mmCIF file of C-alpha atoms and ligand atoms in Angstrom:
data_model
loop_
_atom_site.group_PDB
_atom_site.id
_atom_site.type_symbol
_atom_site.label_atom_id
_atom_site.label_comp_id
_atom_site.label_asym_id
_atom_site.label_seq_id
_atom_site.Cartn_x
_atom_site.Cartn_y
_atom_site.Cartn_z
ATOM 1 C CA MET C 33 -18.459 31.157 10.115
ATOM 2 C CA VAL C 34 -17.844 29.132 6.955
ATOM 3 C CA SER C 35 -19.925 29.829 3.856
ATOM 4 C CA PHE C 36 -20.850 27.072 1.408
ATOM 5 C CA ASP C 37 -20.958 29.654 -1.415
ATOM 6 C CA PRO C 38 -18.864 29.074 -3.462
ATOM 7 C CA PHE C 39 -19.234 25.352 -2.810
ATOM 8 C CA PRO C 40 -16.101 23.975 -1.115
ATOM 9 C CA VAL C 41 -14.795 21.325 -3.502
ATOM 10 C CA LEU C 42 -12.358 18.980 -1.712
ATOM 11 C CA SER C 43 -9.554 16.954 -3.264
ATOM 12 C CA THR C 44 -7.847 13.798 -2.049
ATOM 13 C CA PRO C 45 -5.204 11.693 -3.804
ATOM 14 C CA ARG C 46 -7.850 9.692 -5.717
ATOM 15 C CA LEU C 47 -11.079 11.628 -5.293
ATOM 16 C CA ARG C 48 -12.945 14.834 -5.920
ATOM 17 C CA LEU C 49 -15.672 15.798 -3.476
ATOM 18 C CA ARG C 50 -17.902 18.156 -5.412
ATOM 19 C CA ALA C 51 -21.330 19.772 -5.297
ATOM 20 C CA ILE C 52 -24.288 17.478 -5.937
ATOM 21 C CA GLU C 53 -26.309 18.602 -8.956
ATOM 22 C CA PRO C 54 -29.798 17.937 -10.330
ATOM 23 C CA GLY C 55 -28.107 15.873 -13.077
ATOM 24 C CA ASP C 56 -26.945 13.355 -10.437
ATOM 25 C CA ALA C 57 -30.503 12.132 -9.833
ATOM 26 C CA GLU C 58 -30.199 8.897 -11.877
ATOM 27 C CA ARG C 59 -27.000 7.981 -10.103
ATOM 28 C CA ILE C 60 -28.420 8.755 -6.658
ATOM 29 C CA LEU C 61 -31.416 6.604 -7.490
ATOM 30 C CA ARG C 62 -29.057 3.780 -8.478
ATOM 31 C CA ILE C 63 -27.181 4.041 -5.177
ATOM 32 C CA GLN C 64 -30.203 4.541 -2.948
ATOM 33 C CA SER C 65 -32.326 1.861 -4.617
ATOM 34 C CA ASP C 66 -29.674 -0.808 -4.002
ATOM 35 C CA PRO C 67 -30.788 -2.990 -1.070
ATOM 36 C CA GLU C 68 -27.126 -3.682 -0.224
ATOM 37 C CA VAL C 69 -26.621 0.036 0.340
ATOM 38 C CA THR C 70 -29.787 0.612 2.370
ATOM 39 C CA ARG C 71 -29.584 -2.671 4.292
ATOM 40 C CA TYR C 72 -28.813 -0.932 7.595
ATOM 41 C CA PHE C 73 -30.681 2.322 6.999
ATOM 42 C CA GLY C 74 -33.929 1.251 8.649
ATOM 43 C CA ARG C 75 -35.996 2.455 5.730
ATOM 44 C CA ALA C 76 -37.066 1.238 2.316
ATOM 45 C CA PRO C 77 -34.720 1.649 -0.675
ATOM 46 C CA PHE C 78 -35.723 4.385 -3.116
ATOM 47 C CA SER C 79 -37.895 3.138 -5.941
ATOM 48 C CA ALA C 80 -38.523 6.239 -8.058
ATOM 49 C CA LEU C 81 -36.464 8.997 -9.630
ATOM 50 C CA ALA C 82 -38.641 11.546 -7.823
ATOM 51 C CA GLU C 83 -37.184 10.358 -4.498
ATOM 52 C CA ALA C 84 -33.654 11.035 -5.723
ATOM 53 C CA GLU C 85 -34.721 14.436 -7.061
ATOM 54 C CA GLN C 86 -36.312 15.236 -3.717
ATOM 55 C CA ARG C 87 -33.111 14.168 -1.913
ATOM 56 C CA ILE C 88 -31.075 16.478 -4.150
ATOM 57 C CA ALA C 89 -33.470 19.354 -3.486
ATOM 58 C CA VAL C 90 -33.011 18.877 0.275
ATOM 59 C CA VAL C 91 -29.207 18.763 -0.109
ATOM 60 C CA LEU C 92 -29.189 21.936 -2.228
ATOM 61 C CA GLU C 93 -31.432 23.741 0.246
ATOM 62 C CA GLY C 94 -29.111 22.850 3.148
ATOM 63 C CA VAL C 95 -26.110 24.139 1.199
ATOM 64 C CA ARG C 96 -27.953 27.320 0.148
ATOM 65 C CA GLU C 97 -29.068 28.031 3.708
ATOM 66 C CA ASN C 98 -25.724 27.033 5.217
ATOM 67 C CA THR C 99 -27.352 24.509 7.548
ATOM 68 C CA SER C 100 -25.918 21.237 6.171
ATOM 69 C CA ILE C 101 -23.581 20.061 3.431
ATOM 70 C CA ARG C 102 -23.239 16.915 1.359
ATOM 71 C CA TRP C 103 -20.558 16.217 -1.203
ATOM 72 C CA GLY C 104 -20.808 14.038 -4.279
ATOM 73 C CA ILE C 105 -17.829 11.673 -4.400
ATOM 74 C CA SER C 106 -16.235 10.982 -7.768
ATOM 75 C CA LEU C 107 -12.892 9.705 -8.976
ATOM 76 C CA LYS C 108 -10.535 12.533 -9.919
ATOM 77 C CA ASP C 109 -10.705 11.916 -13.651
ATOM 78 C CA SER C 110 -14.490 11.507 -13.792
ATOM 79 C CA HIS C 111 -17.625 13.479 -12.998
ATOM 80 C CA GLU C 112 -19.652 10.331 -12.299
ATOM 81 C CA LEU C 113 -20.921 10.098 -8.755
ATOM 82 C CA LEU C 114 -19.818 7.011 -6.790
ATOM 83 C CA GLY C 115 -21.435 8.013 -3.537
ATOM 84 C CA THR C 116 -22.109 10.904 -1.233
ATOM 85 C CA ALA C 117 -21.059 12.012 2.229
ATOM 86 C CA GLY C 118 -21.867 14.975 4.383
ATOM 87 C CA PHE C 119 -22.682 16.727 7.612
ATOM 88 C CA TRP C 120 -26.300 17.028 8.685
ATOM 89 C CA ARG C 121 -28.069 17.845 11.933
ATOM 90 C CA TRP C 122 -25.488 20.593 12.298
ATOM 91 C CA ASN C 123 -25.923 22.090 15.757
ATOM 92 C CA LYS C 124 -24.055 25.359 15.303
ATOM 93 C CA PRO C 125 -24.342 26.801 18.826
ATOM 94 C CA HIS C 126 -23.019 23.595 20.365
ATOM 95 C CA ARG C 127 -20.489 22.946 17.602
ATOM 96 C CA TRP C 128 -21.328 19.388 16.645
ATOM 97 C CA SER C 129 -22.775 17.661 13.609
ATOM 98 C CA GLU C 130 -23.753 14.193 12.517
ATOM 99 C CA ILE C 131 -22.277 12.542 9.415
ATOM 100 C CA GLY C 132 -23.825 10.280 6.816
ATOM 101 C CA PHE C 133 -22.273 8.496 3.839
ATOM 102 C CA GLU C 134 -22.842 5.779 1.239
ATOM 103 C CA LEU C 135 -21.079 4.335 -1.778
ATOM 104 C CA LEU C 136 -21.965 2.153 -4.762
ATOM 105 C CA PRO C 137 -21.121 -1.476 -3.827
ATOM 106 C CA ALA C 138 -18.883 -1.889 -6.908
ATOM 107 C CA PHE C 139 -16.447 0.502 -5.198
ATOM 108 C CA TRP C 140 -16.507 -0.929 -1.670
ATOM 109 C CA ASN C 141 -13.388 -2.057 0.186
ATOM 110 C CA ARG C 142 -10.883 0.089 -1.696
ATOM 111 C CA GLY C 143 -10.509 2.667 1.071
ATOM 112 C CA ILE C 144 -12.585 5.205 -0.842
ATOM 113 C CA MET C 145 -14.899 6.239 1.972
ATOM 114 C CA THR C 146 -12.089 6.398 4.522
ATOM 115 C CA GLU C 147 -10.225 8.723 2.150
ATOM 116 C CA ALA C 148 -13.302 10.882 1.477
ATOM 117 C CA LEU C 149 -14.242 11.161 5.147
ATOM 118 C CA ARG C 150 -10.723 12.112 6.171
ATOM 119 C CA ALA C 151 -10.960 15.183 3.898
ATOM 120 C CA MET C 152 -14.505 15.913 5.010
ATOM 121 C CA LEU C 153 -13.629 15.717 8.711
ATOM 122 C CA SER C 154 -10.689 18.110 8.253
ATOM 123 C CA PHE C 155 -13.110 20.520 6.600
ATOM 124 C CA GLY C 156 -15.580 20.072 9.487
ATOM 125 C CA PHE C 157 -13.052 20.718 12.235
ATOM 126 C CA ASP C 158 -11.044 23.429 10.452
ATOM 127 C CA ARG C 159 -13.672 25.346 8.472
ATOM 128 C CA MET C 160 -17.019 24.609 10.140
ATOM 129 C CA ASP C 161 -15.379 24.975 13.543
ATOM 130 C CA LEU C 162 -16.907 21.746 14.819
ATOM 131 C CA HIS C 163 -15.842 20.449 18.185
ATOM 132 C CA ARG C 164 -17.527 17.062 17.859
ATOM 133 C CA VAL C 165 -18.689 14.839 14.994
ATOM 134 C CA GLU C 166 -21.196 12.092 15.625
ATOM 135 C CA ALA C 167 -22.301 9.019 13.699
ATOM 136 C CA GLN C 168 -25.358 6.904 14.427
ATOM 137 C CA LEU C 169 -25.605 3.478 12.856
ATOM 138 C CA ASP C 170 -27.042 0.026 13.038
ATOM 139 C CA PRO C 171 -24.631 -1.945 15.252
ATOM 140 C CA GLU C 172 -24.702 -4.751 12.658
ATOM 141 C CA ASN C 173 -23.157 -2.415 10.053
ATOM 142 C CA ARG C 174 -19.584 -3.705 10.367
ATOM 143 C CA ALA C 175 -18.097 -1.938 7.352
ATOM 144 C CA CYS C 176 -19.372 1.385 8.662
ATOM 145 C CA MET C 177 -17.991 0.682 12.151
ATOM 146 C CA ARG C 178 -14.635 -0.241 10.678
ATOM 147 C CA VAL C 179 -14.453 2.987 8.687
ATOM 148 C CA LEU C 180 -15.310 5.049 11.758
ATOM 149 C CA GLU C 181 -12.810 3.253 13.982
ATOM 150 C CA ARG C 182 -10.041 3.741 11.427
ATOM 151 C CA LEU C 183 -10.806 7.447 11.451
ATOM 152 C CA GLY C 184 -10.409 7.549 15.227
ATOM 153 C CA PHE C 185 -14.078 7.581 16.284
ATOM 154 C CA ALA C 186 -14.884 6.054 19.678
ATOM 155 C CA ARG C 187 -17.944 3.951 20.284
ATOM 156 C CA GLU C 188 -19.810 5.858 22.968
ATOM 157 C CA GLY C 189 -22.972 3.939 23.540
ATOM 158 C CA LEU C 190 -26.014 2.127 22.335
ATOM 159 C CA LEU C 191 -29.518 3.488 22.040
ATOM 160 C CA ARG C 192 -31.598 0.434 22.779
ATOM 161 C CA GLN C 193 -34.392 -0.418 20.365
ATOM 162 C CA ASN C 194 -34.968 3.152 19.207
ATOM 163 C CA TRP C 195 -35.716 2.370 15.551
ATOM 164 C CA TRP C 196 -38.890 0.600 14.518
ATOM 165 C CA TYR C 197 -38.957 -0.561 10.901
ATOM 166 C CA ASP C 198 -40.386 -3.454 8.945
ATOM 167 C CA GLY C 199 -41.924 -5.238 11.918
ATOM 168 C CA LYS C 200 -38.920 -5.131 14.229
ATOM 169 C CA CYS C 201 -37.048 -2.771 16.479
ATOM 170 C CA THR C 202 -33.270 -2.291 16.214
ATOM 171 C CA ASP C 203 -30.632 -0.625 18.375
ATOM 172 C CA THR C 204 -28.536 2.353 17.263
ATOM 173 C CA ALA C 205 -24.805 2.599 18.019
ATOM 174 C CA VAL C 206 -23.437 6.078 18.686
ATOM 175 C CA TYR C 207 -19.873 6.950 17.661
ATOM 176 C CA GLY C 208 -18.117 10.247 18.320
ATOM 177 C CA LEU C 209 -14.944 12.000 17.237
ATOM 178 C CA LEU C 210 -13.673 15.097 19.030
ATOM 179 C CA ARG C 211 -11.464 17.718 17.468
ATOM 180 C CA SER C 212 -8.859 16.871 20.144
ATOM 181 C CA ASP C 213 -8.959 13.102 19.536
ATOM 182 C CA PRO C 214 -5.914 11.592 17.860
ATOM 183 C CA ALA C 215 -6.477 10.811 14.163
ATOM 184 C CA GLY C 216 -6.909 7.150 13.322
ATOM 185 C CA PRO C 217 -4.085 5.148 11.723
ATOM 186 C CA ALA C 218 -3.005 6.302 8.255
ATOM 187 C CA ALA C 219 -4.749 4.697 5.279
HETATM 188 C C1 LIG G 289 -19.823 1.890 4.822
HETATM 189 C C2 LIG G 289 -19.272 2.136 3.429
HETATM 190 C C3 LIG G 289 -19.530 3.584 3.037
HETATM 191 C C4 LIG G 289 -17.763 1.880 3.440
HETATM 192 O O1 LIG G 289 -17.192 2.340 2.222
HETATM 193 P P1 LIG G 289 -15.794 1.735 1.694
HETATM 194 O O2 LIG G 289 -15.222 2.704 0.712
HETATM 195 O O3 LIG G 289 -15.978 0.330 1.277
HETATM 196 O O4 LIG G 289 -14.924 1.811 3.028
HETATM 197 P P2 LIG G 289 -13.371 1.548 3.141
HETATM 198 O O5 LIG G 289 -12.900 0.697 1.993
HETATM 199 O O6 LIG G 289 -12.708 2.854 3.359
HETATM 200 O O7 LIG G 289 -13.298 0.706 4.479
HETATM 201 C C5 LIG G 289 -14.134 -0.420 4.690
HETATM 202 C C6 LIG G 289 -13.597 -1.214 5.851
HETATM 203 O O8 LIG G 289 -14.616 -2.096 6.326
HETATM 204 C C7 LIG G 289 -14.156 -3.432 6.268
HETATM 205 N N1 LIG G 289 -15.323 -4.262 6.014
HETATM 206 C C8 LIG G 289 -16.086 -4.291 4.910
HETATM 207 N N2 LIG G 289 -17.097 -5.176 5.063
HETATM 208 C C9 LIG G 289 -16.956 -5.686 6.320
HETATM 209 C C10 LIG G 289 -17.686 -6.642 7.087
HETATM 210 N N3 LIG G 289 -18.770 -7.232 6.586
HETATM 211 N N4 LIG G 289 -17.252 -6.929 8.324
HETATM 212 C C11 LIG G 289 -16.162 -6.335 8.848
HETATM 213 N N5 LIG G 289 -15.423 -5.408 8.171
HETATM 214 C C12 LIG G 289 -15.834 -5.093 6.927
HETATM 215 C C13 LIG G 289 -13.141 -3.431 5.167
HETATM 216 O O9 LIG G 289 -12.261 -4.521 5.277
HETATM 217 C C14 LIG G 289 -12.444 -2.094 5.432
HETATM 218 O O10 LIG G 289 -11.579 -2.166 6.532
HETATM 219 P P3 LIG G 289 -9.985 -2.281 6.343
HETATM 220 O O11 LIG G 289 -9.603 -1.133 5.475
HETATM 221 O O12 LIG G 289 -9.438 -2.207 7.689
HETATM 222 O O13 LIG G 289 -9.766 -3.583 5.646
HETATM 223 C C15 LIG G 289 -19.937 1.200 2.377
HETATM 224 O O14 LIG G 289 -19.813 -0.120 2.842
HETATM 225 C C16 LIG G 289 -21.383 1.524 2.151
HETATM 226 O O15 LIG G 289 -21.716 2.366 1.332
HETATM 227 N N6 LIG G 289 -22.294 0.833 2.864
HETATM 228 C C17 LIG G 289 -23.715 1.059 2.706
HETATM 229 C C18 LIG G 289 -24.140 2.398 3.229
HETATM 230 C C19 LIG G 289 -23.817 2.555 4.704
HETATM 231 O O16 LIG G 289 -23.991 1.632 5.476
HETATM 232 N N7 LIG G 289 -23.389 3.764 5.079
HETATM 233 C C20 LIG G 289 -23.004 4.076 6.428
HETATM 234 C C21 LIG G 289 -24.157 4.470 7.209
HETATM 235 S S1 LIG G 289 -23.663 4.765 8.902
#
């Protein structure tokens, strides 16, 4: 079984996927307090640094206990965090995990998340021995759907009105990618 110690840094042509650190709190607050980023999350944006610090503490605990992993995404020549992506709800006995990801809007639509997730999915299938990767999202989140489809995920279903937030109930789309599925088209 894979160990996250030492932390598995991943490299892609443009990006470095590295460990998230306590010093990333300001940047995580900036990302997670942006209403454009959290628009489809079904929860309020962060409003205090303590929320980002708490998020980092949860990420570090998951990595330490080998139960989940989240990478900080930065450009190769910079340490500055542009976003994060990772596996959570890792069901080890049944060999599947859910993914989550988000990026600063200034960097959207340059193929960054598709590139980051491609590396992360290879790690998940090859090193975490996953058989299935799942994504759950608001069906209005078109950019997210597009990223998943390009990576070869199939839309598998819709959980009807399972998320109550801010006075209304929304559906959740479920996407899945199997180890045996063909990869999506090249970037
Ligand atoms: C989803 C997200 C991570 C995508 O990151 P990104 O680096 O911009 O993704 P990419 O550039 O690799 O791909 C985006 C794709 O969505 C498409 N897209 C973007 N906005 C779109 C929209 N409103 N409608 C349809 N397609 C859209 C882009 O054209 C691109 O597809 P293409 O390469 O075929 O042209 C980013 O939009 C984000 O952080 N959103 C907020 C957080 C979020 O929703 N996370 C996902 C939770 S499930």
